[in-house]
CSV table of C-alpha atoms in Angstrom, one decimal:
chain,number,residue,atom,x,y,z
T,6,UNK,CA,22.6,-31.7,8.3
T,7,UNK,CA,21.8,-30.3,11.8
T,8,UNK,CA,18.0,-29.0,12.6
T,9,UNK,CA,16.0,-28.2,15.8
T,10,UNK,CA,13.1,-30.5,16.1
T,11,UNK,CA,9.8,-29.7,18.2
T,12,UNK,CA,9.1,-33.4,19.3
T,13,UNK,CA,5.8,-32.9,20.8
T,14,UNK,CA,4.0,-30.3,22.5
T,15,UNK,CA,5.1,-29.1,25.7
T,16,UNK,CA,8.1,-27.4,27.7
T,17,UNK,CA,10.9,-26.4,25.4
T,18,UNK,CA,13.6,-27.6,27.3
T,19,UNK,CA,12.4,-31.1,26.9
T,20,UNK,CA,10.2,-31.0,23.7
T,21,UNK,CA,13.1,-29.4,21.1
T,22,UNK,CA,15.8,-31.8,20.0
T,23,UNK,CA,18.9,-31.1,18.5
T,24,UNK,CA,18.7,-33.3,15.4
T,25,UNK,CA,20.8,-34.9,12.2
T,26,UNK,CA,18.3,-35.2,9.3
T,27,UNK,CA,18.9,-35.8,5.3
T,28,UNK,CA,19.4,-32.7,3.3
T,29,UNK,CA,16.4,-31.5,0.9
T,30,UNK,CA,15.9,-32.7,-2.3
T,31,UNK,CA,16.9,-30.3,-5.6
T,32,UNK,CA,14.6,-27.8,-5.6
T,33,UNK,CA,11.4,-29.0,-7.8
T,34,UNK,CA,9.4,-25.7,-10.1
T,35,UNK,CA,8.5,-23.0,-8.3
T,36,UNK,CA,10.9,-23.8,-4.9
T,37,UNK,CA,14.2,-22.0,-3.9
T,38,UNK,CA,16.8,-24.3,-2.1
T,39,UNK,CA,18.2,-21.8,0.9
T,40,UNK,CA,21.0,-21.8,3.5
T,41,UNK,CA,19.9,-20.6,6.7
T,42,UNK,CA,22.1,-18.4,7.5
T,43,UNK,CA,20.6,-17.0,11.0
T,44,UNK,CA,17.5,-17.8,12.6
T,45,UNK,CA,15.9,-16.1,15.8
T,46,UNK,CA,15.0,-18.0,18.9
T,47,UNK,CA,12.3,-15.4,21.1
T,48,UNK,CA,9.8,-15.9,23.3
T,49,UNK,CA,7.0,-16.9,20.4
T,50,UNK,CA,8.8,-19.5,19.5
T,51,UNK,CA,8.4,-20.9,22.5
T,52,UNK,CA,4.7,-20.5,22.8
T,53,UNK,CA,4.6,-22.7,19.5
T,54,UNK,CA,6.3,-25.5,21.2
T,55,UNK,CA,4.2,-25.5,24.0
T,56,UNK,CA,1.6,-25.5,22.3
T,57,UNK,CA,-0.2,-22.3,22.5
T,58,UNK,CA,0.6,-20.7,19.5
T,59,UNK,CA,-2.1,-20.8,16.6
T,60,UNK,CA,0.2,-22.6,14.8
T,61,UNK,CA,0.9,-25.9,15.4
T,62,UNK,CA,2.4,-28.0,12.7
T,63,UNK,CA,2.8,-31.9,12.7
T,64,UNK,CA,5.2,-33.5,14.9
T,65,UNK,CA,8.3,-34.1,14.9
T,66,UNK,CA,9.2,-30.7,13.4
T,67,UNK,CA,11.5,-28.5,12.1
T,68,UNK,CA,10.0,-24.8,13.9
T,69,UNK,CA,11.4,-21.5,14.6
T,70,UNK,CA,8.9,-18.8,13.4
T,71,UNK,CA,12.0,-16.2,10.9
T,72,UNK,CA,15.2,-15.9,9.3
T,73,UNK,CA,17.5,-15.1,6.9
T,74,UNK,CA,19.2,-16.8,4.1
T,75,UNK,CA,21.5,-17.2,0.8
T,76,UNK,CA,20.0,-18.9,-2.1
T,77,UNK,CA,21.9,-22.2,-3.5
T,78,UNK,CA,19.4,-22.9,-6.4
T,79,UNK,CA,16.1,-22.5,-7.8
T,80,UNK,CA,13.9,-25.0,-9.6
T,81,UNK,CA,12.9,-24.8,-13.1
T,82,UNK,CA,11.4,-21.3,-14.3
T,83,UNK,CA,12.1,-19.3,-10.5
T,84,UNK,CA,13.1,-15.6,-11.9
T,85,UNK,CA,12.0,-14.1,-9.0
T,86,UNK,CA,15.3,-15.0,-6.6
T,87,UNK,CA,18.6,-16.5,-8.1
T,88,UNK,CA,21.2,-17.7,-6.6
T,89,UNK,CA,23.7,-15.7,-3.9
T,90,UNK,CA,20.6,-13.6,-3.2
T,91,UNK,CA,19.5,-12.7,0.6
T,92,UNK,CA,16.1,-13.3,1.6
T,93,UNK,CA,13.9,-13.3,4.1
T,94,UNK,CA,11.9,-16.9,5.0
T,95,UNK,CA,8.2,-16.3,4.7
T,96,UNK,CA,5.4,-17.4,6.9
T,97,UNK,CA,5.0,-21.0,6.8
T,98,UNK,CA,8.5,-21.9,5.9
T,99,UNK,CA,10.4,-23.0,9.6
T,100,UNK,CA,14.0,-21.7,9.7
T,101,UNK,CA,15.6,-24.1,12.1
T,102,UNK,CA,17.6,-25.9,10.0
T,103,UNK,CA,20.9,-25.6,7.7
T,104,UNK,CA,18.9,-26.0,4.6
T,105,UNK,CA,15.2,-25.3,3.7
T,106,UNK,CA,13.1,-25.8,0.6
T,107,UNK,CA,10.7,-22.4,0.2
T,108,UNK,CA,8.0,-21.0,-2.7
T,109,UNK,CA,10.5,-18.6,-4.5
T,110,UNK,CA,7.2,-16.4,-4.9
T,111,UNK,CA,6.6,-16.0,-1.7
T,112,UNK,CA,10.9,-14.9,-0.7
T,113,UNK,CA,11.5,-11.4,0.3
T,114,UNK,CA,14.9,-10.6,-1.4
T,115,UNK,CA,17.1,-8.0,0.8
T,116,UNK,CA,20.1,-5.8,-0.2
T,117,UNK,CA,23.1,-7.0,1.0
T,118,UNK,CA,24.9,-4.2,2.8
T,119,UNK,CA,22.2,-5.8,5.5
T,120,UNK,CA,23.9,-7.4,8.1
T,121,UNK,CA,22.7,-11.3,7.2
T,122,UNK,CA,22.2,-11.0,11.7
T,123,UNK,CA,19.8,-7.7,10.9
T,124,UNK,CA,17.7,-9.5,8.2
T,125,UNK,CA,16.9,-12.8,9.9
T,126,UNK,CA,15.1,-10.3,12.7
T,127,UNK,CA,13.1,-8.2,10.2
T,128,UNK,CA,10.3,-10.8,9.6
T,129,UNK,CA,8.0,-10.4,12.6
T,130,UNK,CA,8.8,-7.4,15.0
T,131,UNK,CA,9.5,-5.0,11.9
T,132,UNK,CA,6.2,-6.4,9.9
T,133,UNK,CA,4.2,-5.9,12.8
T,134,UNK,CA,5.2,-2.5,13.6
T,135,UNK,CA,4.3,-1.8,10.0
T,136,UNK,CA,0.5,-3.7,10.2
T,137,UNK,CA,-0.2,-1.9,12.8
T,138,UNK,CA,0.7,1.8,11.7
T,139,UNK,CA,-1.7,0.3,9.1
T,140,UNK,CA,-4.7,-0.6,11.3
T,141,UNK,CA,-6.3,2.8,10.3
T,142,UNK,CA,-6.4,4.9,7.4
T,143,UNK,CA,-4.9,8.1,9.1
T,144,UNK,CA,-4.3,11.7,7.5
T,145,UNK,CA,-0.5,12.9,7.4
T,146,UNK,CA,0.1,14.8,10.8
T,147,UNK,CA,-2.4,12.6,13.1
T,148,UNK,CA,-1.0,11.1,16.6
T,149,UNK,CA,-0.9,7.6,17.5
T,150,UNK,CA,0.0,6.3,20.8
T,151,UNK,CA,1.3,3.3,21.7
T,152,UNK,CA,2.9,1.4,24.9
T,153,UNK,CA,5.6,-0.9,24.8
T,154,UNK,CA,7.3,1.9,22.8
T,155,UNK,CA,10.9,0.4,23.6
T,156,UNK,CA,10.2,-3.0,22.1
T,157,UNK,CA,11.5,-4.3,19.1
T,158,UNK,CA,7.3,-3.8,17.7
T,159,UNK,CA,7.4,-0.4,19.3
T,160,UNK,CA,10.7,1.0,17.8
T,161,UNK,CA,9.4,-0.3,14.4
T,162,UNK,CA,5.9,1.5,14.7
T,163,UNK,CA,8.2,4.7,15.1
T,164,UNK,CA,9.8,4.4,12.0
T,165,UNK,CA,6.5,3.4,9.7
T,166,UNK,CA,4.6,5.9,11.1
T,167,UNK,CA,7.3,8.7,10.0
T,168,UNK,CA,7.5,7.3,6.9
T,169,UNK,CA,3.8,7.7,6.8
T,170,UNK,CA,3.9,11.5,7.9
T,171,UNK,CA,2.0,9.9,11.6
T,172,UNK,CA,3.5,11.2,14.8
T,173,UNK,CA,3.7,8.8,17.9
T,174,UNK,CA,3.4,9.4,21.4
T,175,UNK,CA,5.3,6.7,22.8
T,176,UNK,CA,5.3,5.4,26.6
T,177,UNK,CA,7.8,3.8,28.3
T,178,UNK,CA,8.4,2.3,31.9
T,179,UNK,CA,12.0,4.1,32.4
T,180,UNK,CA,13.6,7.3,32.1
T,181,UNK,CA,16.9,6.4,30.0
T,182,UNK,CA,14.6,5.2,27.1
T,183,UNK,CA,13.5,8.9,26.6
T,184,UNK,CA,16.0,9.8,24.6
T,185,UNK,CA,17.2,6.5,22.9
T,186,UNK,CA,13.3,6.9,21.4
T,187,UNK,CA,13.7,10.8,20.9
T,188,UNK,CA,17.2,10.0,18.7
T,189,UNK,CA,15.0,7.5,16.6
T,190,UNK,CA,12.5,9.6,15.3
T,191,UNK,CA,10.1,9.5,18.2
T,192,UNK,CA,7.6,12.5,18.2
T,193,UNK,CA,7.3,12.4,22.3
T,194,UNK,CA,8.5,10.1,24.4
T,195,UNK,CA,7.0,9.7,28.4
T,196,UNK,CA,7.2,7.4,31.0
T,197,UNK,CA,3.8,5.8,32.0
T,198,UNK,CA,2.3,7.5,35.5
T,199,UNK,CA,-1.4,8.8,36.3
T,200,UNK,CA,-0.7,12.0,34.7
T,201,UNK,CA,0.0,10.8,31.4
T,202,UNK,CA,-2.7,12.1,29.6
T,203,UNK,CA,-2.2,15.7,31.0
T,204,UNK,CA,1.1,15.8,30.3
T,205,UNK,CA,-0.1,14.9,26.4
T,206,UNK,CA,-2.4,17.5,26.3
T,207,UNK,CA,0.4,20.1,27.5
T,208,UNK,CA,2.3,19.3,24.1
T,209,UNK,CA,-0.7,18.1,21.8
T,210,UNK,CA,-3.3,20.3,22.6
T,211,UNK,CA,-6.6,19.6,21.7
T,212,UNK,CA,-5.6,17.2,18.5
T,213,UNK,CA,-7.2,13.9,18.5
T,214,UNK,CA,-5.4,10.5,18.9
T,215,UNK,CA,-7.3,7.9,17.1
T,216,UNK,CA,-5.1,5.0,17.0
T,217,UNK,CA,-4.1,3.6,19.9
T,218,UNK,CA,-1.4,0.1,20.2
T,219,UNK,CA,-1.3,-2.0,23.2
T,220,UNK,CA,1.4,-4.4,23.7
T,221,UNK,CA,1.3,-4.5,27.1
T,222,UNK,CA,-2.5,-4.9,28.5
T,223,UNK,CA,-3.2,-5.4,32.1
T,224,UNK,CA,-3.5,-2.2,34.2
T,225,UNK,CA,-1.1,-0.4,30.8
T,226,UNK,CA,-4.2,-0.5,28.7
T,227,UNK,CA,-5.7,2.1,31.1
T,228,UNK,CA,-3.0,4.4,30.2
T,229,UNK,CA,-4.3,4.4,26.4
T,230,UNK,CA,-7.8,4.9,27.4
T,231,UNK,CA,-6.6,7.8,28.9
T,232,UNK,CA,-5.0,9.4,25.9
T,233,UNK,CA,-7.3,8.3,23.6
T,234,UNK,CA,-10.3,10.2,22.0
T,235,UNK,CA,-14.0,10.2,20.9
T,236,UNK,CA,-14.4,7.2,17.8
T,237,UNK,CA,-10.5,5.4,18.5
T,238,UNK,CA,-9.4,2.4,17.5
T,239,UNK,CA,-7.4,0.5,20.4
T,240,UNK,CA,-5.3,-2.6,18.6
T,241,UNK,CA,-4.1,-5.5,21.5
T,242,UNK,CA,-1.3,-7.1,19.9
T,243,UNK,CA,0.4,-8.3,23.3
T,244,UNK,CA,0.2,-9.0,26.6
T,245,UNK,CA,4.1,-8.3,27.8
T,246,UNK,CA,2.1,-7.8,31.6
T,247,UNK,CA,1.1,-11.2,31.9
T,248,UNK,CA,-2.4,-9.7,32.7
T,249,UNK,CA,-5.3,-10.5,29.9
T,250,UNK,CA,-6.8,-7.5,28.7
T,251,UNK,CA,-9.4,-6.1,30.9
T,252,UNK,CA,-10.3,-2.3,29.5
T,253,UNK,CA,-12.6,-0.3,31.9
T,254,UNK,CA,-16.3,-1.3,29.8
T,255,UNK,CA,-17.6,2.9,31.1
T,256,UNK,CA,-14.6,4.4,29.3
T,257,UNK,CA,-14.9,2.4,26.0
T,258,UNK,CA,-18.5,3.6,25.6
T,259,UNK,CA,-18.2,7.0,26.5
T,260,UNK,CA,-15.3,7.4,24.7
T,261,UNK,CA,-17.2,4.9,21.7
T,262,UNK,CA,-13.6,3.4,21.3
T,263,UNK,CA,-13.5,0.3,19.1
T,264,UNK,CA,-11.4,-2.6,20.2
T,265,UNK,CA,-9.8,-5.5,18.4
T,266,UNK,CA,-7.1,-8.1,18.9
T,267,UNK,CA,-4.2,-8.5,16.3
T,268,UNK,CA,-2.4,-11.3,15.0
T,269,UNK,CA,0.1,-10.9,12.3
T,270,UNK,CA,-0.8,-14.1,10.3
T,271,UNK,CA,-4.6,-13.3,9.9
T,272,UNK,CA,-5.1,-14.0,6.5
T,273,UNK,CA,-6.1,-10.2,5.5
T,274,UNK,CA,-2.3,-9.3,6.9
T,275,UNK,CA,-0.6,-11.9,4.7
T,276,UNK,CA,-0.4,-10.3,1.4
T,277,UNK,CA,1.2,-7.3,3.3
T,278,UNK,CA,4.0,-9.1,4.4
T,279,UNK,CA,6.5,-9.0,1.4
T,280,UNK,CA,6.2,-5.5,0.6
T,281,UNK,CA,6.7,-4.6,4.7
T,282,UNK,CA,9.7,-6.6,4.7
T,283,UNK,CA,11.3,-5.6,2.1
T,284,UNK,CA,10.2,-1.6,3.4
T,285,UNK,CA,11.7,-2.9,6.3
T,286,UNK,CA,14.9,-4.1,4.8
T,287,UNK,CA,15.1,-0.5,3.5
T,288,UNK,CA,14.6,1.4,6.8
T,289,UNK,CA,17.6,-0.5,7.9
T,290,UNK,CA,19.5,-0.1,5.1
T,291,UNK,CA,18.4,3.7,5.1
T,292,UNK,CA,20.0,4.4,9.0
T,293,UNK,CA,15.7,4.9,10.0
T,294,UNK,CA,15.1,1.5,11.6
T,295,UNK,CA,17.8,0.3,14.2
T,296,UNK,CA,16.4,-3.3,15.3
T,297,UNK,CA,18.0,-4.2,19.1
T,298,UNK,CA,21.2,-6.6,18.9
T,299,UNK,CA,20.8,-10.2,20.1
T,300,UNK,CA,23.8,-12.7,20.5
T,301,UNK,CA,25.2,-15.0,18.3
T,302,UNK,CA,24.7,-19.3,19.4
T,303,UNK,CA,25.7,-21.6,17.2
T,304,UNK,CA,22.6,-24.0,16.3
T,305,UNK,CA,24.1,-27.1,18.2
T,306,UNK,CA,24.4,-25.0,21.2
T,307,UNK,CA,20.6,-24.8,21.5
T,308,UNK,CA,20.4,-25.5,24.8
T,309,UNK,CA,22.9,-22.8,26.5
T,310,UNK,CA,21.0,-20.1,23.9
T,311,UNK,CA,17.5,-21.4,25.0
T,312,UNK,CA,18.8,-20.7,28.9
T,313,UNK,CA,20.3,-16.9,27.9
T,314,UNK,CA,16.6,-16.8,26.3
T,315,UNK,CA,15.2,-17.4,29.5
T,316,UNK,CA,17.0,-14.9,31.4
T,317,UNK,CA,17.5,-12.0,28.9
T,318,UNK,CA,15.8,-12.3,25.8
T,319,UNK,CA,15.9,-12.9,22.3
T,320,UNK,CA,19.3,-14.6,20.7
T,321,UNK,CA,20.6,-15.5,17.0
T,322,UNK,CA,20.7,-19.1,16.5
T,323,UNK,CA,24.1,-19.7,13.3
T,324,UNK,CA,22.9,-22.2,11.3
T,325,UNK,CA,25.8,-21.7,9.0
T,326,UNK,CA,28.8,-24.2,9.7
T,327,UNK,CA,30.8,-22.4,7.5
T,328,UNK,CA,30.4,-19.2,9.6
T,329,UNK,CA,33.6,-18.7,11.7
């Protein structure tokens, strides 16, 4: 069967092989046998085969960090999947191959009126948006802000924090995403300038904004300093700038603003991850969370979809060779 092997650490182009390799075994107690059925290829993935990532499995190996796909069989005693069901793959279990051997228990199973393309993309952007609405305990009505608010992270933070009752101030580098944010459930919606934080204050009045998400960092970060107020909590989850994070050290204490750097596969985050998928799963299904499109490449086509990748953004690798 075909899979995508990292061959050793470095640049992508060279490092990850298309490869033939024996299918897996029958699954043994406890494992699910799955079809991959679509699998992401974005920029993290990326950062794991050069290397960087935190994760950084034994080489050669099958990577690619989520994905969907249809259950074939289960070992003996699995009653938490059965076969024909969609689910997502869970941390740990790589999705760049036709077939993959995964802990039922830990299998996020989906509704099926999900497009199988939708559900490979609800593992990491969709979780993460959810994790970090959860950062703080907030009251129903209280403002967050967050840059980066047109992302895949940012669109998903919109949706959790409605369904939380939380209302997001949302900033964004250009006019047109205004009202693409707006239609989504966005509370308000402004482009980044020097007058940000007045032009809060104009809608917000005095109400404090205690949780602030960072994306971006760099000179962005500044932006959420701005807004912020007295006791905050400013989450770094990326750095979309290229810039490290370098917050001005006067406002943080006179503001007494907490800081902390996120990573979604902490192990205090992982037992959160089924439940926010499968919330996720519903959001979608529900019309509330509308994840951005990516195109289709077949799997053996890994290099033309890694060079769209490189100019664009993320694409759907179709690990299916039955798919038409």
């Amino acid at each position: 069967m075909l899979a995508i092997h990292l061959t050793r650490f470095g640049e992508p182009e060279q490092s990850l092989k298309v490869v033939d390799v024996p299918e897996p075994p029958p699954p043994a107690a406890g494992q699910a046998l799955i079809q991959v059925e679509y699998a992401p290829l974005d920029h993290h993935d990326l950062l794991l085969a050069q290397g960087i990532y935190p994760v950084r499995p034994e080489l050669p190996s099958v990577i690619g960090n989520e994905g969907a796909g249809t259950v074939l069989a289960v070992g003996p005693d699995v009653t938490q999947v059965r076969p024909g069901d969609t689910v997502l793959l869970p941390f740990g279990t790589f999705a760049w191959a036709e077939q993959v051997l995964a802990d039922a228990a830990e299998l996020t199973v989906v509704d099926q009126s999900i497009g199988l393309d939708q559900a490979a993309m609800l593992r990491i952007n969709p979780t993460t948006g959810g994790l970090l609405v959860e950062s703080r305990d907030l009251p129903a009505g209280s403002w967050l802000v967050q840059n980066a608010a047109n992302s895949g992270v940012g669109r998903s933070v919109i949706a959790f924090a409605r369904e939380r009752g939380l209302r997001t101030i949302n900033i964004v580098r250009r006019e047109e995403a205004v009202g693409e944010l707006e239609e989504l459930g966005a509370d308000l919606v402004l482009v980044g300038s020097p007058t940000l934080a007045t032009r809060v204050r104009a809608v917000i009045g005095d109400d404090p904004v205690l949780l602030g998400l960072d994306g971006v960092s760099g000179h962005a970060t500044s932006l959420l300093l701005d807004v912020l107020t007295e006791g905050a909590l400013l989450v770094i989850y990326g750095y979309m700038s290229g810039k490290p994070f370098t917050p001005d050290q006067n406002v943080l204490t006179a503001k007494n603003i907490t800081t902390t750097e996120f990573w979604m596969y902490q192990d205090a985050y992982l037992p959160r991850h089924a439940a926010l998928g499968a919330e996720s799963a519903r959001l979608v299904a529900e019309g509330k969370l509308t994840l951005p499109s990516a195109p289709v490449y077949k799997a053996d086509a890994f290099a033309e979809a890694l060079a769209y990748l490189r100019k664009n953004g993320k694409v759907l690798l179709d690990f299916n060779p039955h798919h038409t």
